[in-house]
Each structure stands twice: as structure tokens, then as C-alpha cells.
Coordinates of C-alpha atoms in Angstrom, one line a residue:
X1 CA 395.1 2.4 163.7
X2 CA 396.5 2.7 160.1
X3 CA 394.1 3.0 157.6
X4 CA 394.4 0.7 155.0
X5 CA 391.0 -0.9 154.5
X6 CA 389.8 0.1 150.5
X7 CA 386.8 -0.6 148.6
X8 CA 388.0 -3.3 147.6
X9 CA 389.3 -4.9 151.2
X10 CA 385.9 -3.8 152.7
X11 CA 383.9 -5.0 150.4
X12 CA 385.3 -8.8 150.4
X13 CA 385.5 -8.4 154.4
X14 CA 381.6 -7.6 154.1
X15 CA 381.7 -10.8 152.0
X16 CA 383.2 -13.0 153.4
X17 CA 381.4 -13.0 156.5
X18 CA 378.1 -12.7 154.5
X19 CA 378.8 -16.9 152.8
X20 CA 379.6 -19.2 154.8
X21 CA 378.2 -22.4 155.3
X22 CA 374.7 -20.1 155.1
X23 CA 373.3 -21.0 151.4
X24 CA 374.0 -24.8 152.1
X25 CA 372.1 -25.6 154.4
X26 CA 368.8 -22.7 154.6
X27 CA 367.6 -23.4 151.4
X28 CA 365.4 -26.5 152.8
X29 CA 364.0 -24.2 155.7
X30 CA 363.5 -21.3 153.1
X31 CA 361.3 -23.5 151.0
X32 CA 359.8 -25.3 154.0
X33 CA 358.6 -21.8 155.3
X34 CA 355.9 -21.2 152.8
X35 CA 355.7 -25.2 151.2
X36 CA 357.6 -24.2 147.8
X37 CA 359.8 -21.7 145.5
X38 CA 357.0 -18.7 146.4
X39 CA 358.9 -19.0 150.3
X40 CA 361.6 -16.3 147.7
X41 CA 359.1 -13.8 148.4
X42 CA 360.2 -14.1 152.0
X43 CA 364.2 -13.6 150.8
X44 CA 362.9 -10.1 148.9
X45 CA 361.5 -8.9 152.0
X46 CA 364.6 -9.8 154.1
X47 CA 366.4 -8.3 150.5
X48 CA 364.8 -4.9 151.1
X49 CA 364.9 -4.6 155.0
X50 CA 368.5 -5.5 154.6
X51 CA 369.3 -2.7 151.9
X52 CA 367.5 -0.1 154.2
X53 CA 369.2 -1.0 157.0
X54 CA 372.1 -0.7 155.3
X55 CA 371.7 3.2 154.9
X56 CA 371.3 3.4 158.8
X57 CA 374.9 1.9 159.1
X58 CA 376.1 3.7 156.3
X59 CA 375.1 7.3 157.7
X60 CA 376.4 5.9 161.3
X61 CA 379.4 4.7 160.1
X62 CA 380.4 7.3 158.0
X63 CA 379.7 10.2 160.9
X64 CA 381.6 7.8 163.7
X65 CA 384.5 6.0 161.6
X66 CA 385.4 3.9 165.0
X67 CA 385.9 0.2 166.3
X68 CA 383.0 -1.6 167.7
X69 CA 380.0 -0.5 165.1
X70 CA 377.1 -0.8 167.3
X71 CA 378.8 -0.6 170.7
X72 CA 379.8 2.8 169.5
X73 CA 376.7 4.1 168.1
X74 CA 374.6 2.9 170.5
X75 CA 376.3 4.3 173.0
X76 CA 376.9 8.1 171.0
X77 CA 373.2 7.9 169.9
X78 CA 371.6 7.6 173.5
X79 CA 374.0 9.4 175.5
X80 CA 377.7 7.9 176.5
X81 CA 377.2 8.6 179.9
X82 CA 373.7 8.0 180.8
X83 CA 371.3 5.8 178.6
X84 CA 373.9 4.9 176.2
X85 CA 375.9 3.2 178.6
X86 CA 372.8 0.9 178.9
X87 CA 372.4 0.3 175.1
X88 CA 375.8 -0.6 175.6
X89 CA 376.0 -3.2 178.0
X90 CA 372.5 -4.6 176.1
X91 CA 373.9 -4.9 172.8
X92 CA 377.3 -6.8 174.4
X93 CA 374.4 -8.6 176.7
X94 CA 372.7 -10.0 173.7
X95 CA 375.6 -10.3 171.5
X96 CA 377.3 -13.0 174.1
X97 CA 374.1 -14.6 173.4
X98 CA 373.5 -14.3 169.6
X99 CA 376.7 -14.4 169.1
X100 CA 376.5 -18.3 170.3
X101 CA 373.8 -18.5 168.4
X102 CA 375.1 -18.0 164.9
X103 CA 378.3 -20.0 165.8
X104 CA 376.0 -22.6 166.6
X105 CA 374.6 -22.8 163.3
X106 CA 377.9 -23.3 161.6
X107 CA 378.1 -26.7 164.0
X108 CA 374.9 -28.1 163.1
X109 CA 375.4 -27.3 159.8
X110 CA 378.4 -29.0 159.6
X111 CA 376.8 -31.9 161.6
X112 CA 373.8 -31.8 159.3
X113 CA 376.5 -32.2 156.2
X114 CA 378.2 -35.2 157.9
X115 CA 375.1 -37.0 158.0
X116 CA 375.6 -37.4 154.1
X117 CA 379.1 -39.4 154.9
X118 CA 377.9 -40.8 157.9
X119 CA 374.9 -42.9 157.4
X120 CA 372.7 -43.6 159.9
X121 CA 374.4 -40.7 162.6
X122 CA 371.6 -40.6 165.6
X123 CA 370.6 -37.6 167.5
X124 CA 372.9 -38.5 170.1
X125 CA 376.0 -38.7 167.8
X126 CA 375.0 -35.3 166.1
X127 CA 375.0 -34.1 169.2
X128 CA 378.5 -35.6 170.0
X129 CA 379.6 -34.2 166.6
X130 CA 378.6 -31.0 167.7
X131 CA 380.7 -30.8 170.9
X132 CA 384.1 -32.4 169.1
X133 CA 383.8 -29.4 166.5
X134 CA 383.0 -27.0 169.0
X135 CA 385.9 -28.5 171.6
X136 CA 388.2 -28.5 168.6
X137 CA 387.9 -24.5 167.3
X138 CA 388.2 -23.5 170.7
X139 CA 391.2 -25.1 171.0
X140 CA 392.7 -23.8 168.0
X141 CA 391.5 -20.3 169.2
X142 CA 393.2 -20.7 172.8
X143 CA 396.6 -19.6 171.7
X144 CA 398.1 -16.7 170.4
X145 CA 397.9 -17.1 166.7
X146 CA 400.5 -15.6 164.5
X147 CA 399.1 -17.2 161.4
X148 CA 395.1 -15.8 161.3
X149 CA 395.2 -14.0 157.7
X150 CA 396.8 -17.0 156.1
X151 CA 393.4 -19.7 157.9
X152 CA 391.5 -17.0 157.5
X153 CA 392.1 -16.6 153.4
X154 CA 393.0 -20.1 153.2
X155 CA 389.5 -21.3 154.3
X156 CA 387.7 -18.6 152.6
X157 CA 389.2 -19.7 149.3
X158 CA 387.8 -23.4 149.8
X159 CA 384.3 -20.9 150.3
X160 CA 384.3 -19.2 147.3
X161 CA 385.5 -22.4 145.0
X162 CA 382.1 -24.1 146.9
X163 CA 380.0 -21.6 146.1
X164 CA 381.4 -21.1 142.5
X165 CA 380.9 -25.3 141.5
X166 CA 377.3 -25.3 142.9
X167 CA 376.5 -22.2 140.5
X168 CA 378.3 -23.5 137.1
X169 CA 376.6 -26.6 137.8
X170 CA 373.2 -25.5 138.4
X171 CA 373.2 -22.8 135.5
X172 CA 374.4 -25.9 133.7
X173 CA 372.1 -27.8 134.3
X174 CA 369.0 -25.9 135.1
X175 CA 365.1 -26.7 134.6
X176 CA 363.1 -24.6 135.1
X177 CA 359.5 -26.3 134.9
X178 CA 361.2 -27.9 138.4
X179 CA 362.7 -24.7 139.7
X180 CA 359.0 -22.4 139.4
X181 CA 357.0 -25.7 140.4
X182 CA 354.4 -23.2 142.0
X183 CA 351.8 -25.5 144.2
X184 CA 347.9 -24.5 143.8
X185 CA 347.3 -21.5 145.9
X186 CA 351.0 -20.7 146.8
X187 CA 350.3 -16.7 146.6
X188 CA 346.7 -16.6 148.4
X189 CA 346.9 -14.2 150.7
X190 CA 346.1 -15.2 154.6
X191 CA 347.4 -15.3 158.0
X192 CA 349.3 -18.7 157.6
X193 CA 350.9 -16.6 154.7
X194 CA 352.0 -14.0 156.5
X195 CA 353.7 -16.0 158.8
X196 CA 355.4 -17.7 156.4
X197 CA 356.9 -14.8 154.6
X198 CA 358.1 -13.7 158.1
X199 CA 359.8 -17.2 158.6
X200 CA 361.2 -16.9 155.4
X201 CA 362.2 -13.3 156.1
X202 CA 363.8 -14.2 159.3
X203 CA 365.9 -17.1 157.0
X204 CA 366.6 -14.5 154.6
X205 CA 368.0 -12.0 157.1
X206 CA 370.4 -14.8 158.6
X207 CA 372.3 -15.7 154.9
X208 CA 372.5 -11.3 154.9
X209 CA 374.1 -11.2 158.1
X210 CA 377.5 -9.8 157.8
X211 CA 376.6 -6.9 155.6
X212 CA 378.0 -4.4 158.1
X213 CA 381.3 -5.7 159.4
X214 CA 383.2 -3.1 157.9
X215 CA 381.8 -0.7 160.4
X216 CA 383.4 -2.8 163.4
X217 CA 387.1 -1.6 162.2
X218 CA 385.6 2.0 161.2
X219 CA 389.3 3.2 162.1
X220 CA 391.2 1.2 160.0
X221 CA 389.4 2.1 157.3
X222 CA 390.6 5.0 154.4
X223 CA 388.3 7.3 153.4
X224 CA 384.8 5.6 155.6
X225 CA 382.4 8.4 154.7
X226 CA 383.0 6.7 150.9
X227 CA 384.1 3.4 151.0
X228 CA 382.2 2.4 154.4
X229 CA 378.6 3.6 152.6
X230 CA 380.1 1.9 149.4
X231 CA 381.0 -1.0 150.9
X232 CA 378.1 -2.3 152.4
X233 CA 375.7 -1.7 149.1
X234 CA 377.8 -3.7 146.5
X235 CA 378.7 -6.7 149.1
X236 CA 374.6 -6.6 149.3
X237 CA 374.0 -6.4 146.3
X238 CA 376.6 -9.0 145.1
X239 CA 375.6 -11.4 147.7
X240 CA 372.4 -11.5 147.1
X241 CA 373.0 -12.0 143.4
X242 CA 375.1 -15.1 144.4
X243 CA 372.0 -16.4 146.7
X244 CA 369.7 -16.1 144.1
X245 CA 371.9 -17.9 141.6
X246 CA 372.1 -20.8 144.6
X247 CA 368.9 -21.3 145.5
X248 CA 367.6 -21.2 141.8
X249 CA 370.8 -23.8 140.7
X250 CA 369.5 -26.0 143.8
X251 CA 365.5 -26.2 143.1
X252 CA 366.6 -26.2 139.0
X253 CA 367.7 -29.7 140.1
X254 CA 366.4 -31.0 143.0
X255 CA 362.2 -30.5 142.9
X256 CA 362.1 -29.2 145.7
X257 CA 359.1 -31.2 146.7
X258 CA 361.6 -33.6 148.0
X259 CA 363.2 -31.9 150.7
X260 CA 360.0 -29.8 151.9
X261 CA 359.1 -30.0 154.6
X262 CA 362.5 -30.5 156.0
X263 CA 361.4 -31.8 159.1
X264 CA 360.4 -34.8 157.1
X265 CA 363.3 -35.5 154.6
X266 CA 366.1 -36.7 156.5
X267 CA 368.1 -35.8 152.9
X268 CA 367.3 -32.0 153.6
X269 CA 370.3 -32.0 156.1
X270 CA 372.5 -32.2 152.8
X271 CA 370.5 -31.1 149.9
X272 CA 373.5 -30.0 148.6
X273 CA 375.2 -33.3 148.6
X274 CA 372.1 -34.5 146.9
X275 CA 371.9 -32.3 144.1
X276 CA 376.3 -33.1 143.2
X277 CA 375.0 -36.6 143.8
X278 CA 372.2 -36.6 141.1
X279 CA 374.5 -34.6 138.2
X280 CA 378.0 -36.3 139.0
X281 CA 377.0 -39.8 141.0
X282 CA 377.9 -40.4 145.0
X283 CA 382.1 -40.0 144.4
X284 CA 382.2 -36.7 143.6
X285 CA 379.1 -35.7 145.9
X286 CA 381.2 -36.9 148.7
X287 CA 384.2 -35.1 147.8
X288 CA 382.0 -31.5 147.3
X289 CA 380.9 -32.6 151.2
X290 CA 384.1 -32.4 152.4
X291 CA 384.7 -29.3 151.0
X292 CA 381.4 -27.9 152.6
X293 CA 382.3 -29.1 156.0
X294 CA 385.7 -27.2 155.1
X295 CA 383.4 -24.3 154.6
X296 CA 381.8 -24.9 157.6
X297 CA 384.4 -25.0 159.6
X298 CA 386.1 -22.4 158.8
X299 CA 383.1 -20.3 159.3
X300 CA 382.6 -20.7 162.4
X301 CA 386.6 -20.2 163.3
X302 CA 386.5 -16.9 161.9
X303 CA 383.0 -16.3 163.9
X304 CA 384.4 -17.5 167.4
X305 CA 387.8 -15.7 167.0
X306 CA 386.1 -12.3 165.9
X307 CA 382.8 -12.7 168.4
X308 CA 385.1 -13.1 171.7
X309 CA 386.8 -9.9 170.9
X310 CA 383.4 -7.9 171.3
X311 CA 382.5 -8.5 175.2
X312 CA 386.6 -8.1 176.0
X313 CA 386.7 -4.8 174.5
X314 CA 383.6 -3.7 175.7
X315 CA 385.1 -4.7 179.3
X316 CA 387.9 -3.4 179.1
X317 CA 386.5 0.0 178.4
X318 CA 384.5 0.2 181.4
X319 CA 381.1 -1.3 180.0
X320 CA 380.4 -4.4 180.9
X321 CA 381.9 -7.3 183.6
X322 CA 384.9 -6.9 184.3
X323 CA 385.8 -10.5 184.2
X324 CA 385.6 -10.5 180.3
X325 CA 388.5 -7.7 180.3
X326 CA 391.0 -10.8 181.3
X327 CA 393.6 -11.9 179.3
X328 CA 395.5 -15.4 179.0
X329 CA 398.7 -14.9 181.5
X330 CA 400.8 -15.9 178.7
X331 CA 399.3 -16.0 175.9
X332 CA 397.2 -12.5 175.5
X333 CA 394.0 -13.6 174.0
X334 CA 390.8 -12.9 176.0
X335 CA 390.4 -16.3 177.5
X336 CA 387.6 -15.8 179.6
X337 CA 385.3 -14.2 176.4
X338 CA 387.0 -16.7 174.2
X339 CA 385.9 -19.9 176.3
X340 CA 382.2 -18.2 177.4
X341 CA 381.2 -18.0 174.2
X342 CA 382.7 -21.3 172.9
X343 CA 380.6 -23.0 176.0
X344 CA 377.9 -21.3 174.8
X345 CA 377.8 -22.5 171.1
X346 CA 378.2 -25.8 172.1
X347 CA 375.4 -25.6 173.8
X348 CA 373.2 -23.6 171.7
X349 CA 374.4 -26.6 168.4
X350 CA 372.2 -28.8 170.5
X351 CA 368.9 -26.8 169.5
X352 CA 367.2 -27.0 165.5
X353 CA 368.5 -25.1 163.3
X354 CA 365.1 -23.3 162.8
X355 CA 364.9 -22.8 166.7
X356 CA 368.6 -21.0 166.5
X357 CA 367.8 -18.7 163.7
X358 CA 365.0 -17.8 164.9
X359 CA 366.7 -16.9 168.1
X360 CA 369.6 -15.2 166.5
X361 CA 367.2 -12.7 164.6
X362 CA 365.3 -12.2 167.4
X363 CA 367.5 -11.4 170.0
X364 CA 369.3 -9.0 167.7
X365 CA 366.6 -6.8 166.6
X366 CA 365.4 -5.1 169.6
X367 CA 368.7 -3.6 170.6
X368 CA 371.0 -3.4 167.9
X369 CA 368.7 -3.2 164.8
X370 CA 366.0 -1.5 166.1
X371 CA 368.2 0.5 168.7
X372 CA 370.4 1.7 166.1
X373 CA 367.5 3.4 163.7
X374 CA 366.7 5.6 167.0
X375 CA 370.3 6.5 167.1
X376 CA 370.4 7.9 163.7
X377 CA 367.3 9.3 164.7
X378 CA 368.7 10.8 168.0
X379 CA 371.8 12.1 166.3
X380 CA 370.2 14.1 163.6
X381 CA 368.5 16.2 166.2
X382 CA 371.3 16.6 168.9
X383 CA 374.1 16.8 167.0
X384 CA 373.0 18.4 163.5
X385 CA 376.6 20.3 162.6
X386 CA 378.1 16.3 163.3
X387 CA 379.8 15.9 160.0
X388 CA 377.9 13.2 157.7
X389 CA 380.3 11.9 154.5
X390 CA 376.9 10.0 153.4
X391 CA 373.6 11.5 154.7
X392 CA 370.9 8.5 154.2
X393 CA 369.1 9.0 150.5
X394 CA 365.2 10.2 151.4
X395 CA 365.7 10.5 155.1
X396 CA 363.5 9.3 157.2
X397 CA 361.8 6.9 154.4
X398 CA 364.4 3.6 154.6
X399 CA 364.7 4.3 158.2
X400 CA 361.3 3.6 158.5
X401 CA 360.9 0.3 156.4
X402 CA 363.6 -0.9 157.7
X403 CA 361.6 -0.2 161.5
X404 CA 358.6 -1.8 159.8
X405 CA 360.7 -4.7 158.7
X406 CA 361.9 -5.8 162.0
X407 CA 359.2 -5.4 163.6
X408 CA 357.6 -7.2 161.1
X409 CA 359.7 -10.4 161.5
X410 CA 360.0 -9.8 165.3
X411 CA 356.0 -9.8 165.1
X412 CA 356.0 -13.2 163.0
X413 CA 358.5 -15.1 165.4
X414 CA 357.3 -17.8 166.8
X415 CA 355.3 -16.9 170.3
X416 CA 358.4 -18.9 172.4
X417 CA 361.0 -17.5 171.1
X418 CA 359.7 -13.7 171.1
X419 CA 359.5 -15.1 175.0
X420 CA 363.3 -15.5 175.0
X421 CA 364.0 -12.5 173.0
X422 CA 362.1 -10.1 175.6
X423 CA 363.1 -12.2 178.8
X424 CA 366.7 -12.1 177.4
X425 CA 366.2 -8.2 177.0
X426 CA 364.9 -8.4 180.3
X427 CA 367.4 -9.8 182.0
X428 CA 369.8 -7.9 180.5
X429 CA 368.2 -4.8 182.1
X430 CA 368.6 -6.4 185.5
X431 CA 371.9 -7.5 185.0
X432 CA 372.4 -3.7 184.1
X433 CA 370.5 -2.6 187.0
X434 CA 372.4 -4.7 189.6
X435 CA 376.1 -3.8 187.7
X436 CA 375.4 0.1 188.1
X437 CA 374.4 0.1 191.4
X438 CA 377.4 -1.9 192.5
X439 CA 379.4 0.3 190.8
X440 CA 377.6 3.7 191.4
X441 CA 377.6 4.3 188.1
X442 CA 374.5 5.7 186.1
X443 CA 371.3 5.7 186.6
X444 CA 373.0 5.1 190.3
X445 CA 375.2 8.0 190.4
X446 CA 376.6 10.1 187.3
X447 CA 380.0 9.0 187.6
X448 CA 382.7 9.4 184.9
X449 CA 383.5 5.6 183.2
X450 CA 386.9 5.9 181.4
X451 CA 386.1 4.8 177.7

């Protein structure tokens, strides 16, 4: 691979998978999860897990500049022959699941969005919205395309130009006696607290999400022990400027006592159609919809494209089923991954949106969060001469908020869906399990794998 990823490339990669249609359509559920503006808190905590994390990617992707981030650390942490081939095949495991997931949230977001145009739209015609979209980026994925940078840039531009409207116009026109509208008793401490800073924490990690992609083309990129380390701290920090300056430009406008709770405002499904609507009147809220649901869309098109790659390469390498190593006769894509994970989305848009983060977070913590801090871990002990551009600043301090973190928010999660995160994990074990000994592989037999 040529390396010609640079700061600068990395850094708006990072990006650009970090906004999507995220900040349009969390902000009621942030707000919802503690019953006003204190839910921030939440978004700090997510903030600092986030940064923390961050240094545990840095240091791994720095060390092992390679494609496939997790796949590969996971799988150089725990052993690549013995129980990293397990962390392996988990992280691909959950990822065709969470994977779904976040795709999924692009569709009911853009659903959500649609509701502002389309009066009236029923559950069973969201639903029906949800399987057109889905139906119609797979089938612009199920071809070779030629053209990806120029969607790609083309859609991220109608992104940025979103993002850049609601900010002028809240900082415009921002009040804040309706932004910091504290309600009595929103910081007493209790239980009900907690868990809502962990909802809101779990919200906040999902508009983060994204901060690492550079370390999935770790050879492609110049210099990684600078500009990987470098890379994912200024797209956090810049990203989470930009949230901030969202969310406050939304509740400076919008009391936010009118979308909270969300399950009870039907207007919470586009409270940012509603704020354009109350500064510039209904024509030109319609036409800043439309460009969210271009935003949306081309979310999850980048998503679904760059998500079917992971299983594929992981199967072609020996790691997981072999049926995702296929490619399209003619066209070359990996159809099987490709339309598995499409499927899957389409199914998973028929969930909340609440229900589907929640899941997302949840599912991804155990193996590739949490997996990945013992892998720095394991690594400084068995391989202390491996060469480390960027050691992580006050080892093993942020490696062990960041644990806390997770664990935290894991611990928070709603009681059913820490059920689906552990039976998911579960599963995943078996599957494992049944693969290895049909293939005499480890913990079966310590045959070589070709990687």
C-alpha cells in the first residue's frame, strides 16, 4: 500500500465518519436521558472515555501501522495463533452485528426526518421507508463502483454545509435563559441519576464513534507513529467542539422542554426541522430537511460500503466463514458480506432508535473496547523492545478510565439489552467453538492459519 494518508487526510477521514446524520437526530434522546440540558454531563463523560480511549488506539496503531485496526490488534495482543484468533473471529462476530446496527440508525434517522415532509407517516410506512432506503443503498453498493471518492466527497460536502447553517444560525440566534433552563433538582445525586448519565453517555459515545478509522488503513498511512496519534486527538477534539456548538445552537432555540421526553413529542423525530422552521418559517425548514436526508443518506452509503469490507477480509485471511470471502463472479465486490449486512440493517431500522444505540454500544464494548485495553496491556509485557512511535501519556492511568468508562455504561444499559450484548458474545463463542473444531484449528488442534 502507498502511503499517502497526512495529517490532514487522516484527520478529515476521522471526521467525516464521526458527523453524519448523528447530531440531528440524538439531541432529543440526550436531553430525554436525564429530563433537560444537565443530560451534557452525560456527553462529558462519553467526552473523556472517548479521549482515553483514544490513547489505547494511538499507542496500538502507532506500534502495528496495519489494515483492519482491531482485527489486527486483537489478534497480536492475545496471541495470533491461539486466543487471538478467537478475539478475532469475536470482534468480526459482533461487528456483522453492530455494524447493522449503526447503519440502522442512519435509516431511522432519515425516516424520523421524513416525518417532517410527510405528515401523518404511520409506523407501518416508517417501516416501509426504512426498507426502500435500505433496498436502494444496497443496490447502489452491488456493483463495482469506479466513482466512490467523488459520492463519497460529494455527499460529505452537503454534511459539512448542514452542519455549518445549523451553527451560524444558532450562534445567531441564541438565548441562553432557554438553552441552561435547569429544572429543580437536575444535579441531585441518586440512582435514577446515575443511570441517566450512563444513557446519556452511551448517546454521547455513539455521535464519537468514528474517532479511530484511521487506524483501519494503518498502511496507507505516512508517518502513523505521528499522524495516526495526531489524528485521532484533533478530529476529537474538533468534533466535539462542533457537538457542543449543535446542541447548545438547538436548545438556544428550541426550549427543550418541548421535545423531552422524546417518546412523547412526535416533533422530536425532526427537532431540527423545527428549530429552521421557527427562525426562517416552513419553506426554508423543508428545504434544510432535504438536505439532512442527503446527509443521512449518504451516511449510511459510506457505512455499508466500508462495513462489508471487514467480515470479507477477515475471511479471506483465514478467520472467519469462509462464505464471506466470496466475491461477485463479475463484478468483484464481496457480495455475500455486502448483502448480509444490508439484510441486517434493514432489519435492525425496524427497532427505536434508543433500543439500537443502545445495542451498538453494547455489543461493541466487550470485545473491541474493552478487548483492546488488555491488548495494550498484553503487549507492553510480551513484547517490550516492540517499537512504540507514541507510548500512551501516564501509562496505565487513561487505560484505566477508559476501562472504568465502559464498564460504566455497559453497567448502566438497560438489563435487556446487556442480555443481547452477553448472549451475542455468547454465541459468538460457540460459533467459534463449532468453526475450530470443524476445522481443527485452535483450541482443537494448533494448526498454522495462513494470514
Amino acid at each position: 500500500m502507498e502511503r499517502r494518508f497526512g495529517l490532514i487526510h487522516a484527520t478529515a477521514l476521522n471526521m467525516t465518519n464521526m458527523i453524519g446524520i448523528g447530531p440531528f437526530i440524538t439531541i432529543p434522546l440526550l436531553m430525554s436521558a436525564l429530563g433537560g440540558p444537565q443530560a451534557m454531563l452525560g456527553w462529558l463523560v462519553a467526552l473523556v472515555v472517548v479521549l482515553c480511549d483514544g490513547m489505547v488506539w494511538s499507542e496500538l496503531g502507532a506500534a502495528l501501522p496495519g489494515s483492519g485496526g482491531s482485527f489486527g490488534y486483537l489478534r497480536q495482543g492475545y496471541g495470533a495463533e491461539t486466543v487471538g484468533r478467537l478475539m478475532g473471529f469475536l470482534f468480526v462476530w459482533q461487528f456483522v452485528l453492530s455494524g447493522p446496527l449503526e447503519i440502522a440508525s442512519g435509516y431511522i434517522g432519515f425516516s424520523q426526518y421524513l416525518g417532517y415532509l410527510w405528515k401523518g407517516i404511520t409506523a407501518r410506512q416508517t417501516m416501509l421507508v426504512v426498507t426502500v432506503i435500505g433496498l436502494a443503498n444496497l443496490a447502489l453498493l452491488y456493483r463495482r463502483i469506479t466513482s466512490i471518492a467523488m459520492i463519497t466527497v460529494t455527499l460529505w460536502i452537503g454534511t459539512i454545509v448542514t452542519v455549518i447553517v445549523v451553527i451560524v444560525t444558532g450562534a445567531r440566534h441564541f438565548d441562553p435563559s432557554v438553552a441552561f433552563d435547569f429544572p429543580p433538582g437536575a444535579f441531585t445525586f441518586s440512582l435514577g441519576f446515575l443511570m441517566g448519565v450512563g444513557a446519556a453517555s452511551r448517546i454521547g459515545v455513539y455521535d464519537y464513534l468514528g474517532y479511530y478509522d484511521v487506524c483501519y488503513i494503518g498502511d496507507e498511512v505516512e508517518n502513523p507513529g505521528r499522524v495516526i496519534p495526531r489524528s485521532i486527538f484533533i478530529s476529537t477534539a474538533l468534533v466535539a467542539a462542533i457537538y457542543l456548538a449543535i446542541n447548545l445552537s438547538i436548545i438556544g432555540v428550541v426550549p427543550w422542554r418541548d421535545f423531552v421526553p422524546a417518546a412523547a413529542h412526535p416533533q422530536s423525530n425532526f427537532v431540527v426541522s423545527i428549530f429552521m422552521e421557527r427562525i426562517y418559517g416552513p419553506g426554508v425548514a423543508t428545504i434544510f430537511t432535504a438536505m439532512i436526508l442527503w446527509t443521512a443518506f449518504g451516511s449510511v452509503f459510506a457505512l455499508l460500503l466500508g462495513y462489508s469490507r471487514v467480515p470479507y477480509a477477515a475471511a479471506k485471511d483465514g478467520y472467519f466463514f469462509k462464505v464471506f470471502a466470496r466475491l461477485h463472479p463479475s463484478g468483484g465486490f464481496p457480495y455475500v458480506s455486502l448483502v448480509v449486512l444490508g439484510v441486517l440493517s434493514i432489519l435492525a431500522g425496524f427497532a427505536s432508535l434508543g433500543m439500537v444505540i443502545d445495542a451498538l454500544i453494547t455489543t461493541r464494548i466487550l470485545v473491541q473496547f474493552i478487548g483492546q485495553i488488555g491488548a495494550v496491556t498484553l503487549l507492553r509485557r510480551r513484547a517490550p523492545d516492540l517499537p512504540r512511535p507514541y507510548r500512551m501519556w501516564l501509562y496505565p492511568v487513561p487505560s484505566l478510565v477508559a476501562l472504568l468508562g465502559w464498564i460504566f455504561i455497559f453497567a448502566t444499559t438497560p438489563a435487556a439489552v446487556v442480555a443481547f450484548g452477553l448472549g451475542a458474545l455468547l454465541l459468538g463463542v460457540l460459533c467459534f467453538g463449532a468453526w475450530s473444531w470443524k476445522g481443527r484449528t485452535w483450541p482443537f488442534e494448533a494448526g498454522h492459519v495462513a494470514a
